[in-house]
Coordinates of C-alpha atoms and ligand atoms in Angstrom, one line a residue:
Chain A
M1 CA 152.1 89.2 143.6
D2 CA 152.4 92.6 141.9
D3 CA 152.6 94.2 138.4
K4 CA 156.2 93.2 138.0
D5 CA 155.4 89.6 138.7
R6 CA 152.5 89.7 136.2
E7 CA 154.9 91.2 133.6
L8 CA 157.4 88.4 134.2
L9 CA 154.6 85.9 133.8
R10 CA 153.5 87.4 130.5
I11 CA 157.1 87.3 129.3
L12 CA 157.6 83.7 130.3
E13 CA 154.3 82.5 129.0
E14 CA 155.3 83.7 125.6
N15 CA 158.9 82.3 125.8
S16 CA 160.1 80.5 128.9
R17 CA 163.6 80.0 127.5
L18 CA 164.7 83.6 127.8
S19 CA 167.7 84.1 130.1
V20 CA 167.4 86.2 133.2
E21 CA 169.8 88.6 131.6
E22 CA 167.6 89.0 128.6
I23 CA 164.5 89.4 130.8
G24 CA 166.5 91.9 132.8
S25 CA 167.3 94.1 129.8
M26 CA 163.6 94.1 128.9
T27 CA 162.2 94.9 132.3
N28 CA 165.0 97.0 133.9
L29 CA 165.1 94.5 136.8
I30 CA 168.4 93.1 138.0
P31 CA 168.9 89.4 137.4
A32 CA 169.0 88.5 141.1
E33 CA 165.6 90.0 141.6
I34 CA 164.2 88.2 138.6
E35 CA 165.5 84.9 139.8
A36 CA 164.0 85.5 143.2
R37 CA 160.7 86.5 141.8
I38 CA 160.5 83.5 139.5
H39 CA 161.5 81.2 142.3
A40 CA 158.6 82.5 144.4
L41 CA 156.2 82.1 141.5
E42 CA 157.3 78.5 141.1
E43 CA 157.1 77.8 144.9
S44 CA 153.6 79.2 145.0
K45 CA 152.6 77.0 142.0
I46 CA 151.6 80.0 140.0
I47 CA 154.1 78.8 137.5
R48 CA 153.1 75.2 137.0
K49 CA 155.6 74.0 134.4
Y50 CA 157.8 75.0 131.5
T51 CA 156.8 73.3 128.3
T52 CA 157.1 73.4 124.5
V53 CA 154.4 73.8 121.9
I54 CA 155.1 71.1 119.2
N55 CA 153.5 70.5 115.9
W56 CA 153.7 66.7 116.2
E57 CA 152.0 66.2 112.8
K58 CA 155.0 68.0 111.2
A59 CA 157.4 65.9 113.4
G60 CA 156.0 62.8 111.8
N61 CA 154.4 61.5 115.0
A62 CA 150.9 62.6 114.6
E63 CA 148.5 61.6 117.4
V64 CA 144.8 61.2 117.2
S65 CA 142.9 63.4 119.6
A66 CA 139.3 63.4 120.6
I67 CA 137.0 65.6 122.6
I68 CA 134.9 63.4 125.0
E69 CA 131.9 64.8 126.7
L70 CA 130.5 63.1 129.7
K71 CA 127.2 63.3 131.6
V72 CA 128.0 62.5 135.2
S73 CA 125.9 62.0 138.3
P74 CA 127.6 64.0 141.0
E75 CA 128.4 62.4 144.3
R76 CA 127.1 63.6 147.6
D77 CA 129.8 65.7 149.4
F78 CA 132.2 65.6 146.5
G79 CA 130.2 66.8 143.5
Y80 CA 132.3 66.1 140.4
D81 CA 135.7 66.4 142.0
R82 CA 136.4 62.8 142.9
I83 CA 135.4 61.4 139.5
A84 CA 137.2 64.2 137.7
E85 CA 140.4 63.6 139.7
R86 CA 140.2 59.9 139.0
L87 CA 139.8 60.5 135.3
S88 CA 142.7 63.0 135.2
R89 CA 145.1 60.3 136.4
F90 CA 145.0 58.6 133.0
K91 CA 147.9 59.8 130.9
E92 CA 145.6 59.7 127.8
V93 CA 143.6 62.5 129.3
R94 CA 145.3 65.7 128.3
T95 CA 142.7 68.3 129.4
L96 CA 139.7 67.9 131.7
R97 CA 137.2 70.5 132.5
L98 CA 133.9 70.9 134.2
I99 CA 131.6 72.8 131.9
T100 CA 128.1 74.2 131.8
G101 CA 125.5 72.9 129.2
T102 CA 124.3 69.5 128.2
Y103 CA 127.3 67.7 129.4
D104 CA 129.2 68.0 132.6
L105 CA 132.8 67.0 131.9
Q106 CA 134.8 67.6 128.8
L107 CA 138.0 65.7 128.2
M108 CA 140.7 66.1 125.5
V109 CA 142.1 62.6 125.0
S110 CA 144.9 61.5 122.7
G111 CA 146.3 58.3 121.5
K112 CA 148.5 56.8 118.8
N113 CA 145.5 56.0 116.5
M114 CA 141.7 55.9 116.4
Q115 CA 141.6 52.4 117.9
D116 CA 143.7 53.5 120.8
V117 CA 141.3 56.3 121.6
S118 CA 138.2 54.3 121.1
R119 CA 139.5 51.5 123.3
F120 CA 140.4 53.9 126.0
V121 CA 136.9 55.4 126.0
S122 CA 135.0 52.2 125.8
E123 CA 137.2 50.3 128.3
H124 CA 138.1 52.9 130.8
V125 CA 135.9 55.9 130.7
A126 CA 132.4 54.7 129.7
P127 CA 132.2 51.8 132.2
M128 CA 133.0 54.1 135.2
D129 CA 130.3 54.4 137.8
R130 CA 128.3 57.5 137.7
I131 CA 129.0 58.1 134.0
R132 CA 125.6 58.2 132.4
E133 CA 126.4 59.2 128.8
T134 CA 129.4 59.8 126.6
A135 CA 129.8 61.6 123.3
T136 CA 133.1 61.3 121.4
H137 CA 134.2 63.8 118.7
I138 CA 137.4 62.9 116.8
V139 CA 139.6 65.9 116.0
M140 CA 140.1 66.1 112.3
K141 CA 142.5 69.0 112.1
S142 CA 143.8 71.5 114.6
Y143 CA 144.2 75.1 113.5
K144 CA 145.0 76.7 116.8
E145 CA 146.3 75.3 120.2
N146 CA 146.6 77.4 123.3
G147 CA 146.7 80.7 121.5
N148 CA 149.2 79.4 118.9
T149 CA 148.0 79.2 115.3
L150 CA 149.3 76.1 113.6
F151 CA 148.8 77.1 110.0
E152 CA 151.4 79.1 108.0
Q153 CA 150.5 82.7 107.7
Q154 CA 151.9 84.8 104.9
E155 CA 154.2 87.5 106.0
A156 CA 152.6 90.9 105.3
E157 CA 154.7 92.9 102.9
R158 CA 156.4 95.8 104.7
L159 CA 158.4 98.6 103.1
P160 CA 162.0 98.5 104.1
Y161 CA 161.8 102.2 105.0
S162 CA 159.0 104.5 105.9
F163 CA 158.9 107.7 107.7
Chain B
M1 CA 158.6 121.5 75.5
R2 CA 158.3 123.7 78.6
N3 CA 159.0 122.2 82.0
F4 CA 155.6 121.7 83.3
V5 CA 156.6 121.0 86.9
S6 CA 155.5 123.8 89.2
D7 CA 158.0 125.9 91.0
R8 CA 156.5 124.8 94.3
A9 CA 156.8 121.1 93.5
R10 CA 160.3 121.7 92.4
E11 CA 161.1 123.5 95.6
I12 CA 160.5 120.4 97.6
P13 CA 163.8 118.6 98.2
P14 CA 164.0 114.9 97.2
S15 CA 163.6 112.4 99.9
G16 CA 166.7 112.0 102.1
I17 CA 166.6 108.2 102.0
R18 CA 166.1 107.6 98.3
K19 CA 169.6 106.2 97.9
F20 CA 169.1 103.9 100.9
F21 CA 165.9 102.6 99.5
D22 CA 167.5 101.8 96.2
L23 CA 170.4 100.1 98.0
V24 CA 168.3 98.0 100.2
M25 CA 166.3 96.7 97.3
T26 CA 169.4 95.0 95.9
M27 CA 170.2 93.2 99.2
D28 CA 169.0 90.1 101.0
D29 CA 168.8 89.4 104.7
V30 CA 168.5 93.0 105.8
I31 CA 167.1 93.8 109.2
S32 CA 165.2 97.0 108.9
L33 CA 164.9 99.3 111.8
G34 CA 163.8 101.9 109.2
V35 CA 160.1 101.3 109.2
G36 CA 157.9 103.8 110.9
E37 CA 154.9 101.6 111.4
P38 CA 153.8 98.8 113.8
D39 CA 154.9 95.3 113.0
F40 CA 151.7 93.9 114.5
R41 CA 148.8 92.9 112.4
T42 CA 145.6 94.9 112.9
P43 CA 143.6 93.1 115.7
W44 CA 141.3 90.6 114.1
N45 CA 138.1 92.0 115.5
I46 CA 138.8 95.2 113.6
C47 CA 139.6 93.3 110.4
E48 CA 136.4 91.2 110.8
S49 CA 134.2 94.3 111.2
G50 CA 135.7 95.7 108.0
I51 CA 135.1 92.4 106.1
Y52 CA 131.5 92.2 107.5
S53 CA 130.7 95.7 106.4
I54 CA 131.9 95.0 102.9
E55 CA 129.7 91.9 102.8
Q56 CA 126.8 94.1 103.9
G57 CA 127.4 96.4 101.0
V58 CA 128.7 99.3 103.1
T59 CA 130.9 100.6 100.3
S60 CA 129.8 104.1 99.5
Y61 CA 130.9 107.6 100.5
T62 CA 130.2 108.7 104.0
S63 CA 129.3 112.3 105.0
N64 CA 132.3 114.6 104.5
R65 CA 132.9 114.8 108.2
G66 CA 132.9 111.1 108.5
L67 CA 130.5 108.5 110.0
Q68 CA 128.4 109.9 112.8
T69 CA 129.0 106.7 114.9
L70 CA 132.7 107.2 114.6
R71 CA 132.6 110.9 115.5
D72 CA 130.4 110.2 118.5
A73 CA 132.6 107.4 119.8
L74 CA 135.7 109.4 119.3
S75 CA 134.3 112.5 121.0
A76 CA 133.4 110.4 124.0
R77 CA 136.8 108.7 124.0
L78 CA 138.8 111.9 123.8
A79 CA 136.7 113.3 126.7
S80 CA 137.1 110.3 128.9
Q81 CA 140.7 109.6 128.2
Y82 CA 142.3 113.0 127.8
Q83 CA 139.6 115.4 129.1
L84 CA 139.7 116.8 125.6
K85 CA 136.3 118.2 124.7
Y86 CA 135.4 118.4 121.0
S87 CA 131.8 118.3 119.6
P88 CA 131.3 115.4 117.2
D89 CA 129.1 117.7 115.0
D90 CA 131.2 120.7 114.3
E91 CA 134.6 120.4 115.8
M92 CA 135.8 117.2 114.3
I93 CA 136.6 115.8 110.8
I94 CA 137.5 112.2 110.0
T95 CA 140.4 112.2 107.6
T96 CA 142.4 109.9 105.4
G97 CA 145.1 109.5 108.0
V98 CA 146.9 112.2 109.9
S99 CA 148.7 112.8 106.6
E100 CA 145.6 114.4 105.2
A101 CA 144.6 116.0 108.4
L102 CA 148.0 117.8 108.5
D103 CA 147.6 119.0 104.9
I104 CA 144.1 120.4 105.3
A105 CA 145.0 122.0 108.7
V106 CA 148.0 123.8 107.2
R107 CA 146.0 124.9 104.1
A108 CA 143.2 126.1 106.3
I109 CA 145.4 128.5 108.2
V110 CA 148.4 129.6 106.1
N111 CA 148.5 132.8 104.0
P112 CA 151.3 133.2 101.4
G113 CA 154.5 134.3 103.2
D114 CA 153.4 133.2 106.6
E115 CA 156.1 131.6 108.7
I116 CA 155.2 128.3 110.3
L117 CA 157.5 127.1 113.1
I118 CA 158.2 123.4 113.2
A119 CA 159.7 121.8 116.2
E120 CA 162.5 119.7 114.8
P121 CA 163.7 116.9 114.5
S122 CA 160.3 116.2 113.1
Y123 CA 158.2 114.0 110.9
V124 CA 159.3 114.6 107.3
S125 CA 156.0 115.9 105.8
Y126 CA 155.5 119.0 107.9
A127 CA 157.9 121.3 106.0
P128 CA 156.7 120.2 102.5
C129 CA 153.1 120.6 103.5
V130 CA 153.8 124.2 104.6
T131 CA 155.7 124.9 101.4
L132 CA 152.9 123.5 99.3
A133 CA 150.4 125.8 101.1
G134 CA 152.6 128.8 100.2
G135 CA 154.0 129.3 103.7
T136 CA 157.6 129.3 104.9
P137 CA 158.7 126.5 107.2
V138 CA 161.0 127.7 110.0
P139 CA 162.7 125.1 112.2
V140 CA 162.9 125.4 115.9
E141 CA 165.6 123.0 117.1
C142 CA 164.9 120.6 120.0
T143 CA 168.2 119.5 121.4
E144 CA 169.5 116.4 123.1
E145 CA 170.3 118.5 126.2
D146 CA 166.6 119.2 126.5
H147 CA 165.8 115.6 125.9
F148 CA 164.5 116.6 122.5
R149 CA 161.6 118.6 124.2
L150 CA 160.8 122.0 122.8
N151 CA 162.6 124.7 124.8
P152 CA 160.5 127.9 125.3
D153 CA 163.6 130.2 124.9
K154 CA 164.5 128.6 121.6
L155 CA 160.9 129.0 120.5
L156 CA 160.8 132.7 121.4
E157 CA 164.0 133.3 119.4
K158 CA 162.3 132.2 116.2
I159 CA 159.1 134.2 116.5
T160 CA 158.8 137.2 114.1
P161 CA 155.9 139.4 113.0
K162 CA 155.3 136.9 110.2
T163 CA 154.9 133.9 112.4
R164 CA 151.4 132.4 112.4
A165 CA 151.6 128.9 113.9
L166 CA 153.7 126.2 115.5
I167 CA 153.7 122.5 114.6
I168 CA 154.7 120.1 117.3
N169 CA 154.5 116.3 117.5
F170 CA 154.9 114.6 120.9
P171 CA 155.4 111.7 121.5
N172 CA 157.8 112.5 118.8
N173 CA 158.9 110.8 115.5
P174 CA 161.9 110.4 115.3
T175 CA 163.2 111.1 118.9
G176 CA 160.6 109.4 121.1
A177 CA 160.5 112.5 123.2
V178 CA 157.4 113.3 125.3
M179 CA 156.2 116.7 126.6
K180 CA 154.3 116.6 129.9
K181 CA 151.8 119.2 131.1
E182 CA 154.5 121.2 132.9
D183 CA 156.7 121.2 129.7
L184 CA 153.7 122.5 127.6
E185 CA 152.7 125.3 130.0
P186 CA 155.5 127.7 129.1
I187 CA 154.8 127.0 125.4
A188 CA 151.2 127.8 126.0
D189 CA 152.0 131.1 127.6
I190 CA 154.2 132.1 124.6
L191 CA 151.6 131.1 122.1
S192 CA 148.9 133.1 123.9
D193 CA 151.1 136.1 124.4
K194 CA 152.2 136.2 120.7
D195 CA 148.7 135.2 119.5
L196 CA 149.9 132.1 117.6
L197 CA 148.1 128.9 116.6
L198 CA 149.3 125.4 117.5
I199 CA 149.0 122.3 115.3
S200 CA 149.6 119.3 117.5
D201 CA 150.2 116.0 115.8
E202 CA 149.4 113.4 118.6
V203 CA 149.4 110.3 116.5
Y204 CA 151.6 108.5 119.0
S205 CA 149.5 109.5 122.0
E206 CA 148.6 105.9 122.9
L207 CA 152.2 104.8 122.8
T208 CA 153.7 106.2 126.1
Y209 CA 155.7 104.1 128.5
E210 CA 156.3 106.1 131.6
S211 CA 153.2 108.3 132.0
S212 CA 150.0 108.9 130.2
H213 CA 149.8 111.4 127.4
T214 CA 148.9 115.1 127.9
A215 CA 146.8 116.5 125.0
A216 CA 148.2 119.9 124.2
A217 CA 144.7 121.4 123.9
T218 CA 144.0 120.7 127.5
V219 CA 146.9 122.8 128.7
K220 CA 146.0 126.3 130.0
D221 CA 143.9 128.0 127.4
L222 CA 145.4 126.4 124.4
W223 CA 142.2 124.8 123.3
E224 CA 140.9 127.9 121.5
R225 CA 144.2 128.1 119.5
T226 CA 145.0 124.4 118.9
I227 CA 144.3 122.1 116.0
T228 CA 144.6 118.5 117.4
L229 CA 145.6 115.8 114.9
N230 CA 145.5 112.1 115.7
G231 CA 144.6 108.8 114.1
F232 CA 144.4 105.1 114.3
S233 CA 147.5 104.1 112.4
K234 CA 149.9 103.6 115.3
A235 CA 147.8 102.8 118.3
Y236 CA 145.8 100.0 116.6
A237 CA 148.3 98.9 114.0
M238 CA 146.0 100.2 111.2
T239 CA 148.4 102.1 108.9
G240 CA 146.9 100.8 105.7
W241 CA 143.4 101.6 106.7
R242 CA 144.0 105.3 106.4
V243 CA 142.0 106.8 109.2
G244 CA 142.8 109.9 111.2
F245 CA 141.0 112.9 112.5
L246 CA 141.3 116.7 112.9
C247 CA 139.7 118.5 115.9
A248 CA 139.6 122.2 116.2
P249 CA 137.4 125.1 117.2
K250 CA 134.4 125.5 114.8
D251 CA 135.7 128.3 112.6
I252 CA 139.0 126.5 111.8
C253 CA 137.2 123.2 111.5
D254 CA 134.8 124.7 108.9
A255 CA 137.6 126.0 106.9
A256 CA 139.4 122.6 106.9
L257 CA 136.2 120.9 106.0
K258 CA 135.8 123.0 102.8
I259 CA 139.3 121.8 101.7
H260 CA 138.6 118.2 102.8
Q261 CA 135.3 118.0 100.9
Y262 CA 137.0 119.1 97.6
V263 CA 140.3 117.2 97.8
M264 CA 139.2 114.0 99.6
L265 CA 135.4 113.9 99.9
C266 CA 135.6 111.5 102.8
A267 CA 137.9 109.0 104.4
P268 CA 137.6 105.4 103.2
V269 CA 134.4 103.9 104.7
M270 CA 136.0 100.5 105.5
G271 CA 138.6 102.3 107.5
Q272 CA 136.0 104.3 109.4
V273 CA 134.0 101.1 110.2
G274 CA 137.3 99.5 111.4
A275 CA 138.0 102.5 113.5
V276 CA 134.6 102.3 115.2
E277 CA 135.4 98.7 116.2
A278 CA 138.9 99.7 117.3
L279 CA 137.4 102.2 119.8
R280 CA 134.7 99.7 120.9
S281 CA 136.8 96.6 121.6
A282 CA 140.5 96.7 120.9
E283 CA 141.7 98.1 124.2
D284 CA 143.2 94.8 125.4
E285 CA 145.1 94.3 122.2
K286 CA 146.3 97.9 122.2
T287 CA 147.6 97.4 125.8
S288 CA 149.4 94.2 124.9
M289 CA 151.1 95.9 122.0
V290 CA 152.1 98.8 124.2
N291 CA 153.5 96.4 126.8
E292 CA 155.5 94.6 124.1
Y293 CA 156.9 97.9 122.7
R294 CA 158.0 98.8 126.3
L295 CA 159.9 95.6 126.7
R296 CA 161.6 96.0 123.3
R297 CA 162.4 99.6 124.1
N298 CA 164.1 98.7 127.4
M299 CA 166.2 96.0 125.9
F300 CA 167.1 97.9 122.7
V301 CA 168.0 101.2 124.4
A302 CA 170.1 99.3 127.1
G303 CA 171.8 97.5 124.2
L304 CA 172.6 100.7 122.3
N305 CA 174.1 102.3 125.3
K306 CA 176.2 99.2 126.0
I307 CA 177.7 99.2 122.5
G308 CA 178.6 102.8 122.8
L309 CA 175.8 104.6 121.0
T310 CA 174.5 106.8 123.7
C311 CA 170.7 107.1 123.7
H312 CA 168.3 109.0 126.0
V313 CA 165.4 106.9 127.1
P314 CA 162.5 107.6 124.6
E315 CA 159.3 107.8 126.6
G316 CA 156.9 107.4 123.7
A317 CA 156.4 106.3 120.1
F318 CA 158.5 103.4 118.9
Y319 CA 161.8 105.1 118.0
A320 CA 165.2 105.2 119.6
F321 CA 167.4 108.1 118.6
P322 CA 171.0 107.3 119.5
S323 CA 174.0 109.5 118.9
V324 CA 176.8 108.4 116.7
R325 CA 179.1 111.3 117.6
G326 CA 181.5 109.1 119.4
T327 CA 182.2 107.0 116.3
G328 CA 183.6 109.9 114.2
L329 CA 181.2 109.2 111.4
S330 CA 178.3 111.4 110.3
D331 CA 174.9 109.9 110.6
V332 CA 174.5 109.5 106.8
D333 CA 177.9 107.8 106.5
F334 CA 177.2 105.6 109.6
A335 CA 173.8 104.6 108.2
E336 CA 175.1 103.8 104.7
R337 CA 178.1 101.8 105.9
L338 CA 176.0 99.9 108.5
L339 CA 173.6 98.9 105.7
K340 CA 176.3 97.9 103.3
E341 CA 178.6 96.2 105.8
Q342 CA 176.2 94.6 108.3
K343 CA 172.9 94.8 106.6
V344 CA 171.0 96.8 109.2
A345 CA 168.8 99.6 107.9
V346 CA 168.4 102.7 110.0
V347 CA 167.4 106.2 109.0
P348 CA 170.0 109.0 109.4
G349 CA 168.7 111.6 111.8
S350 CA 169.5 114.6 109.6
V351 CA 166.6 113.5 107.4
F352 CA 164.4 114.8 110.1
G353 CA 165.7 118.3 110.1
R354 CA 167.5 120.5 112.6
G355 CA 169.0 118.7 115.6
G356 CA 168.8 115.3 113.9
D357 CA 172.4 115.2 112.6
Y358 CA 174.8 112.7 114.3
H359 CA 171.8 110.6 115.3
L360 CA 170.1 107.6 113.9
R361 CA 166.4 106.8 114.0
C362 CA 166.0 103.2 114.9
A363 CA 162.4 101.9 114.9
Y364 CA 162.0 99.1 117.5
A365 CA 158.7 98.0 116.0
V366 CA 160.3 94.7 115.0
S367 CA 160.6 91.4 116.8
R368 CA 162.8 91.1 119.8
K369 CA 164.8 88.5 117.9
D370 CA 165.5 90.9 115.1
L371 CA 166.3 93.6 117.6
S372 CA 168.9 91.6 119.3
E373 CA 170.4 90.4 116.0
A374 CA 170.5 94.1 114.9
L375 CA 172.4 95.0 118.1
T376 CA 174.9 92.2 117.5
R377 CA 175.5 93.4 114.0
M378 CA 175.8 97.0 115.1
E379 CA 178.3 96.1 117.7
T380 CA 180.4 94.2 115.1
F381 CA 180.2 97.3 112.8
I382 CA 181.3 99.7 115.6
S383 CA 184.2 97.5 116.8
G384 CA 185.5 97.4 113.2
L385 CA 185.7 101.2 112.9
Ligands
PLP1 C1 154.4 112.0 113.4 C2 153.6 111.4 112.3 N1 152.5 112.0 111.9 C3 151.8 111.5 110.9 C4 152.0 110.3 110.4 C5 151.1 109.7 109.3 O1 150.1 109.0 109.9 P1 148.9 108.5 109.1 O2 149.1 107.0 108.8 O3 147.7 108.7 110.1 O4 148.7 109.3 107.9 C6 153.2 109.6 110.8 C7 153.5 108.3 110.2 O5 154.6 107.8 110.3 C8 154.0 110.1 111.8 O6 155.0 109.5 112.3

């Protein structure tokens, strides 16, 4: 892991579809070296996955999301890990984090509609052992996801020439 | 009626790109590599601090020198980053961009008939500023063989008894050239020996890609004979905020302040507030902009060389300065035909003075996507010649 690896990661995080030739011209590394480095980063699970940021609402397939906060009684020897890992197996759970503050776990859950989400929470999450309290917040609108703003921004006016 | 336009104003030649400007306005789908400013938005924390200050009613004049908080922060930053020591109280003026700093610096030091040397190719406002101040601009050519650095021998050749000062700009607009400490040392010796002043425009100091910037005033004993100009436009993508600064030994600074107080009064207060925030907490954003420029530079310069426009590697600023000599066209013809035939706007190098002809200034402060489309169009253009 060195500065060149970190530079590759920054480039890929922003656009993972660039070819090794394109990355090569930007970094002055030869394609074979880039391939080797990326392979190593994948093997060591620093690169977890290549994915796409999609505005599903625009694609006519809007989902309903909710933030679910849970108070959990930790288990002896395991703390929050076992219950958190169990919860993360549900495909509805998109993000799951252990947090400080009033609640312990925070989940981002999504489903086709409101009923879907509330059924998931009431049937699968709330009844679990060790879950003492839940709070559900339905997401009304998303303005930014993972560093990507989802609203249209006006292009700033730039002169075609300036010295 | 008489012609009321002054001789001096008339002496200033019209802009070398007027016709390009008019042409581009009639066209759609142009990719412009002609813009000398960052394509990034100002980091949001800086914008937010400006908005907040307006809400708080911070809308009046500041002291002529500029906000004390800004000068204090700047003085500390220059010392820690460049070992450049300027007192915030009497060796520094906050100006309305480097543009104003340059103007008041020149006016503070030029007597009628003085010759002011300008290392060219250079930013276009140096010579007119000198002319307006009653001086005579004298170009010193920086050549491609010297990687567009200022060659001490060429400098010596141009010095006469009338010479008063030298204006340099590294990292350079339009060539991207950088002068390191060892390149500046022989220049320092000459300036001391001939008792000349140096005006060093370092507005691209934060945009270097191979090594960190050397401030001219830190080289040998240049400090006592240097006016350092710099600003926030390029490093923090703040061109429209209009904040720059002038640093110089007290006597020169006092003279420049007299001019500044009458012609400008003070730099815009919102800009100054934004600049304080820029120094306080925009380093990460600045670094990621610099990283992005570096990637673009590497890909663009490699692309230019591949399509036959030879280009030295620019170590700073955000300009590539390829040669068009191999194409048989002059820089002006190349730029005009490229715009008309392939809709790519670049600036002909001769606009930037001596040593610029047969070159193009291509600003790579545009998205990578546009850069690679521009390269494709340029390749098509060249193969059709
Ligand atoms: C070399 C050089 N000096 C000064 C300026 C003007 O900068 P400012 O926006 O601070 O007036 C520019 C802008 O393009 C420049 O390239």
